[in-house]
PDB file of C-alpha atoms in Angstrom:
ATOM      1  CA  MET G   1       3.249 -20.284  14.458  1.00  0.00           C
ATOM      2  CA  ALA G   2       0.383 -21.367  12.778  1.00  0.00           C
ATOM      3  CA  GLU G   3      -0.013 -21.032   8.833  1.00  0.00           C
ATOM      4  CA  PRO G   4      -2.978 -19.269   7.256  1.00  0.00           C
ATOM      5  CA  LYS G   5      -6.014 -21.269   6.901  1.00  0.00           C
ATOM      6  CA  SER G   6      -6.448 -20.418   3.469  1.00  0.00           C
ATOM      7  CA  GLU G   7      -4.016 -18.849   0.843  1.00  0.00           C
ATOM      8  CA  SER G   8      -6.106 -16.144   0.517  1.00  0.00           C
ATOM      9  CA  GLU G   9      -5.422 -15.347   4.132  1.00  0.00           C
ATOM     10  CA  ILE G  10      -2.727 -12.577   5.660  1.00  0.00           C
ATOM     11  CA  ALA G  11      -0.397 -14.543   7.798  1.00  0.00           C
ATOM     12  CA  HIS G  12       0.261 -13.113  10.831  1.00  0.00           C
ATOM     13  CA  SER G  13      -2.946 -10.593  11.040  1.00  0.00           C
ATOM     14  CA  LEU G  14      -4.257 -10.139  14.465  1.00  0.00           C
ATOM     15  CA  VAL G  15      -8.089 -11.454  13.212  1.00  0.00           C
ATOM     16  CA  PRO G  16      -8.397 -13.548  10.377  1.00  0.00           C
ATOM     17  CA  LEU G  17      -8.370 -11.404   7.227  1.00  0.00           C
ATOM     18  CA  THR G  18      -8.027 -12.283   3.636  1.00  0.00           C
ATOM     19  CA  LYS G  19      -6.329 -10.562   1.063  1.00  0.00           C
ATOM     20  CA  GLN G  20      -9.270  -9.080  -0.556  1.00  0.00           C
ATOM     21  CA  GLN G  21     -10.441  -7.579   2.848  1.00  0.00           C
ATOM     22  CA  ALA G  22      -6.835  -5.830   3.231  1.00  0.00           C
ATOM     23  CA  MET G  23      -6.974  -4.453  -0.133  1.00  0.00           C
ATOM     24  CA  VAL G  24     -10.846  -2.999   0.295  1.00  0.00           C
ATOM     25  CA  MET G  25      -9.488  -1.514   3.611  1.00  0.00           C
ATOM     26  CA  LEU G  26      -6.746   0.319   2.009  1.00  0.00           C
ATOM     27  CA  GLU G  27      -8.221   1.319  -1.105  1.00  0.00           C
ATOM     28  CA  ALA G  28     -10.946   2.786   0.990  1.00  0.00           C
ATOM     29  CA  GLY G  29      -8.333   4.740   2.675  1.00  0.00           C
ATOM     30  CA  TYR G  30      -6.605   5.993  -0.561  1.00  0.00           C
ATOM     31  CA  LEU G  31      -9.981   7.036  -1.320  1.00  0.00           C
ATOM     32  CA  TRP G  32     -10.400   8.940   1.360  1.00  0.00           C
ATOM     33  CA  MET G  33      -7.108  10.579   1.407  1.00  0.00           C
ATOM     34  CA  ASP G  34      -7.985  11.221  -2.546  1.00  0.00           C
ATOM     35  CA  LEU G  35     -11.006  12.971  -1.381  1.00  0.00           C
ATOM     36  CA  GLY G  36      -8.887  14.841   1.288  1.00  0.00           C
ATOM     37  CA  ASN G  37     -10.629  13.188   4.355  1.00  0.00           C
ATOM     38  CA  PHE G  38      -7.339  12.798   5.878  1.00  0.00           C
ATOM     39  CA  GLU G  39      -8.711  11.545   9.308  1.00  0.00           C
ATOM     40  CA  ALA G  40     -10.779   9.047   7.699  1.00  0.00           C
ATOM     41  CA  ALA G  41      -7.814   7.847   5.665  1.00  0.00           C
ATOM     42  CA  ARG G  42      -5.795   7.820   8.962  1.00  0.00           C
ATOM     43  CA  GLU G  43      -8.296   5.762  10.702  1.00  0.00           C
ATOM     44  CA  LEU G  44      -8.336   3.206   8.222  1.00  0.00           C
ATOM     45  CA  PHE G  45      -4.948   3.067   7.283  1.00  0.00           C
ATOM     46  CA  GLY G  46      -3.958   3.084  11.260  1.00  0.00           C
ATOM     47  CA  GLY G  47      -6.613   0.356  11.432  1.00  0.00           C
ATOM     48  CA  THR G  48      -4.761  -1.867   8.696  1.00  0.00           C
ATOM     49  CA  VAL G  49      -1.388  -1.235  10.629  1.00  0.00           C
ATOM     50  CA  SER G  50      -2.912  -2.870  13.580  1.00  0.00           C
ATOM     51  CA  LEU G  51      -4.803  -5.472  12.001  1.00  0.00           C
ATOM     52  CA  MET G  52      -1.461  -6.804  10.071  1.00  0.00           C
ATOM     53  CA  PRO G  53       1.565  -5.998  12.193  1.00  0.00           C
ATOM     54  CA  LYS G  54       3.978  -7.779  10.176  1.00  0.00           C
ATOM     55  CA  SER G  55       2.861  -6.350   6.830  1.00  0.00           C
ATOM     56  CA  GLU G  56       4.429  -3.252   5.372  1.00  0.00           C
ATOM     57  CA  VAL G  57       1.937  -2.484   3.041  1.00  0.00           C
ATOM     58  CA  PRO G  58       0.114  -0.567   5.656  1.00  0.00           C
ATOM     59  CA  GLN G  59       3.182   1.107   6.934  1.00  0.00           C
ATOM     60  CA  LEU G  60       3.404   2.283   3.076  1.00  0.00           C
ATOM     61  CA  ALA G  61       0.138   3.800   2.977  1.00  0.00           C
ATOM     62  CA  MET G  62       0.619   5.452   6.577  1.00  0.00           C
ATOM     63  CA  GLY G  63       3.507   6.682   4.983  1.00  0.00           C
ATOM     64  CA  THR G  64       1.892   8.279   1.897  1.00  0.00           C
ATOM     65  CA  LEU G  65      -0.655   9.644   3.966  1.00  0.00           C
ATOM     66  CA  GLU G  66       1.799  11.572   5.979  1.00  0.00           C
ATOM     67  CA  PHE G  67       4.080  12.826   2.705  1.00  0.00           C
ATOM     68  CA  ASN G  68       0.465  13.935   0.823  1.00  0.00           C
ATOM     69  CA  GLN G  69       0.144  16.065   4.414  1.00  0.00           C
ATOM     70  CA  GLY G  70       3.254  17.520   4.176  1.00  0.00           C
ATOM     71  CA  HIS G  71       4.342  15.453   7.464  1.00  0.00           C
ATOM     72  CA  LEU G  72       7.572  14.449   6.505  1.00  0.00           C
ATOM     73  CA  ASP G  73       9.153  13.037   9.717  1.00  0.00           C
ATOM     74  CA  LYS G  74       5.978  11.012  10.171  1.00  0.00           C
ATOM     75  CA  ALA G  75       6.157   9.944   6.869  1.00  0.00           C
ATOM     76  CA  LEU G  76      10.112   8.749   6.758  1.00  0.00           C
ATOM     77  CA  GLN G  77       8.835   7.032  10.283  1.00  0.00           C
ATOM     78  CA  ALA G  78       6.159   5.143   8.526  1.00  0.00           C
ATOM     79  CA  PHE G  79       8.398   4.051   5.780  1.00  0.00           C
ATOM     80  CA  ARG G  80      11.517   3.212   8.087  1.00  0.00           C
ATOM     81  CA  ALA G  81       8.899   0.798   9.783  1.00  0.00           C
ATOM     82  CA  ALA G  82       7.881  -0.659   6.623  1.00  0.00           C
ATOM     83  CA  GLN G  83      12.010  -1.228   5.766  1.00  0.00           C
ATOM     84  CA  ARG G  84      11.919  -2.875   8.909  1.00  0.00           C
ATOM     85  CA  LEU G  85       9.654  -5.053   8.165  1.00  0.00           C
ATOM     86  CA  SER G  86      10.628  -5.917   4.699  1.00  0.00           C
ATOM     87  CA  PRO G  87      14.490  -5.288   5.002  1.00  0.00           C
ATOM     88  CA  LYS G  88      15.277  -6.673   1.161  1.00  0.00           C
ATOM     89  CA  ALA G  89      12.322  -4.875  -0.780  1.00  0.00           C
ATOM     90  CA  SER G  90      13.007  -1.878  -2.885  1.00  0.00           C
ATOM     91  CA  LEU G  91       9.655  -0.193  -2.300  1.00  0.00           C
ATOM     92  CA  PRO G  92       9.958   0.903   1.233  1.00  0.00           C
ATOM     93  CA  ARG G  93      13.715   2.246   0.266  1.00  0.00           C
ATOM     94  CA  ALA G  94      12.478   4.320  -2.651  1.00  0.00           C
ATOM     95  CA  HIS G  95       9.996   6.004  -0.393  1.00  0.00           C
ATOM     96  CA  CYS G  96      12.524   6.582   2.266  1.00  0.00           C
ATOM     97  CA  GLY G  97      14.736   8.197  -0.593  1.00  0.00           C
ATOM     98  CA  GLU G  98      11.850  10.288  -2.020  1.00  0.00           C
ATOM     99  CA  VAL G  99      11.280  11.606   1.467  1.00  0.00           C
ATOM    100  CA  LEU G 100      14.602  12.163   2.180  1.00  0.00           C
ATOM    101  CA  LEU G 101      15.035  14.370  -1.135  1.00  0.00           C
ATOM    102  CA  PHE G 102      12.073  16.538   0.039  1.00  0.00           C
ATOM    103  CA  MET G 103      13.697  17.033   3.390  1.00  0.00           C
ATOM    104  CA  GLY G 104      16.978  18.112   1.375  1.00  0.00           C
ATOM    105  CA  LYS G 105      19.028  15.357   2.886  1.00  0.00           C
ATOM    106  CA  VAL G 106      20.546  14.600  -0.575  1.00  0.00           C
ATOM    107  CA  ASN G 107      23.358  12.403   0.213  1.00  0.00           C
ATOM    108  CA  GLU G 108      21.347  10.225   2.439  1.00  0.00           C
ATOM    109  CA  ALA G 109      18.427   9.817  -0.014  1.00  0.00           C
ATOM    110  CA  MET G 110      20.708   8.872  -2.727  1.00  0.00           C
ATOM    111  CA  LYS G 111      22.214   6.213  -0.767  1.00  0.00           C
ATOM    112  CA  GLU G 112      18.502   4.861  -0.310  1.00  0.00           C
ATOM    113  CA  LEU G 113      17.845   5.279  -3.934  1.00  0.00           C
ATOM    114  CA  LYS G 114      20.686   3.216  -4.680  1.00  0.00           C
ATOM    115  CA  ALA G 115      19.951   0.496  -2.144  1.00  0.00           C
ATOM    116  CA  ALA G 116      16.429   0.171  -3.930  1.00  0.00           C
ATOM    117  CA  LEU G 117      17.772   0.148  -7.241  1.00  0.00           C
ATOM    118  CA  ASP G 118      20.088  -2.674  -6.182  1.00  0.00           C
ATOM    119  CA  LEU G 119      17.685  -4.862  -3.985  1.00  0.00           C
ATOM    120  CA  GLU G 120      15.186  -5.892  -6.822  1.00  0.00           C
ATOM    121  CA  PRO G 121      16.476  -4.549 -10.237  1.00  0.00           C
ATOM    122  CA  GLY G 122      13.757  -4.182 -12.524  1.00  0.00           C
ATOM    123  CA  SER G 123      10.600  -4.258  -9.803  1.00  0.00           C
ATOM    124  CA  VAL G 124       8.369  -1.163  -9.257  1.00  0.00           C
ATOM    125  CA  GLY G 125      10.220  -0.282  -6.101  1.00  0.00           C
ATOM    126  CA  ALA G 126      13.534   0.305  -8.503  1.00  0.00           C
ATOM    127  CA  GLN G 127      11.616   2.162 -11.036  1.00  0.00           C
ATOM    128  CA  PHE G 128      10.061   4.593  -8.803  1.00  0.00           C
ATOM    129  CA  ALA G 129      14.097   4.802  -7.531  1.00  0.00           C
ATOM    130  CA  GLN G 130      14.985   5.449 -10.387  1.00  0.00           C
ATOM    131  CA  ASP G 131      12.450   7.957 -11.694  1.00  0.00           C
ATOM    132  CA  LEU G 132      13.751   9.810  -8.368  1.00  0.00           C
ATOM    133  CA  VAL G 133      17.399   9.469  -9.447  1.00  0.00           C
ATOM    134  CA  ASN G 134      16.406  11.136 -12.554  1.00  0.00           C
ATOM    135  CA  ALA G 135      14.181  13.891 -11.235  1.00  0.00           C
ATOM    136  CA  LYS G 136      17.107  14.757  -8.991  1.00  0.00           C
ATOM    137  CA  GLU G 137      19.669  14.918 -12.018  1.00  0.00           C
ATOM    138  CA  ALA G 138      17.413  16.693 -14.263  1.00  0.00           C
ATOM    139  CA  GLY G 139      17.269  19.495 -10.899  1.00  0.00           C
ATOM    140  CA  ALA G 140      13.627  18.542 -10.216  1.00  0.00           C
ATOM    141  CA  LEU G 141      14.210  17.352  -6.840  1.00  0.00           C
ATOM    142  CA  PRO G 142      14.989  18.473  -4.224  1.00  0.00           C
ATOM    143  CA  PRO G 143      12.263  21.101  -4.057  1.00  0.00           C
ATOM    144  CA  PRO G 144      13.988  24.712  -4.111  1.00  0.00           C
ATOM    145  CA  GLY G 145      15.524  26.107  -0.704  1.00  0.00           C
ATOM    146  CA  LYS G 146      15.476  22.316   0.329  1.00  0.00           C
ATOM    147  CA  GLN G 147      19.079  21.331  -0.758  1.00  0.00           C
ATOM    148  CA  LYS G 148      21.952  20.713   1.729  1.00  0.00           C
TER     149      LYS G 148
END
């Protein structure tokens, strides 16, 4: 496969796309989500998923959108897709663990969170996983009525 023409281009994107362009699209999606315009966010995130099919980042964004709307099954599906695209990254696993905690699947969640901690110690994903473990140990997660 051909390498990107410049270091600022996203590798394996369907059309030439710079990192800055991808960041602007994703940030716009997060802004729409924060403003409550979930359909606009879904369009932008869906576009980035299509434009960057080999990157886990748009899948993480889509999973975050679904999670924020309470669509836990869809969120888990997007985070699992991110996990498949980047199996050695801790952040997709931490997000899977979070969703599983909210689904009340504590044992499965803890396995994901431990894997996130082991994969990339000291990373943002590992810190997120540790925060979730701490919240679970403090009794803050899973939410009441979701414990299985």
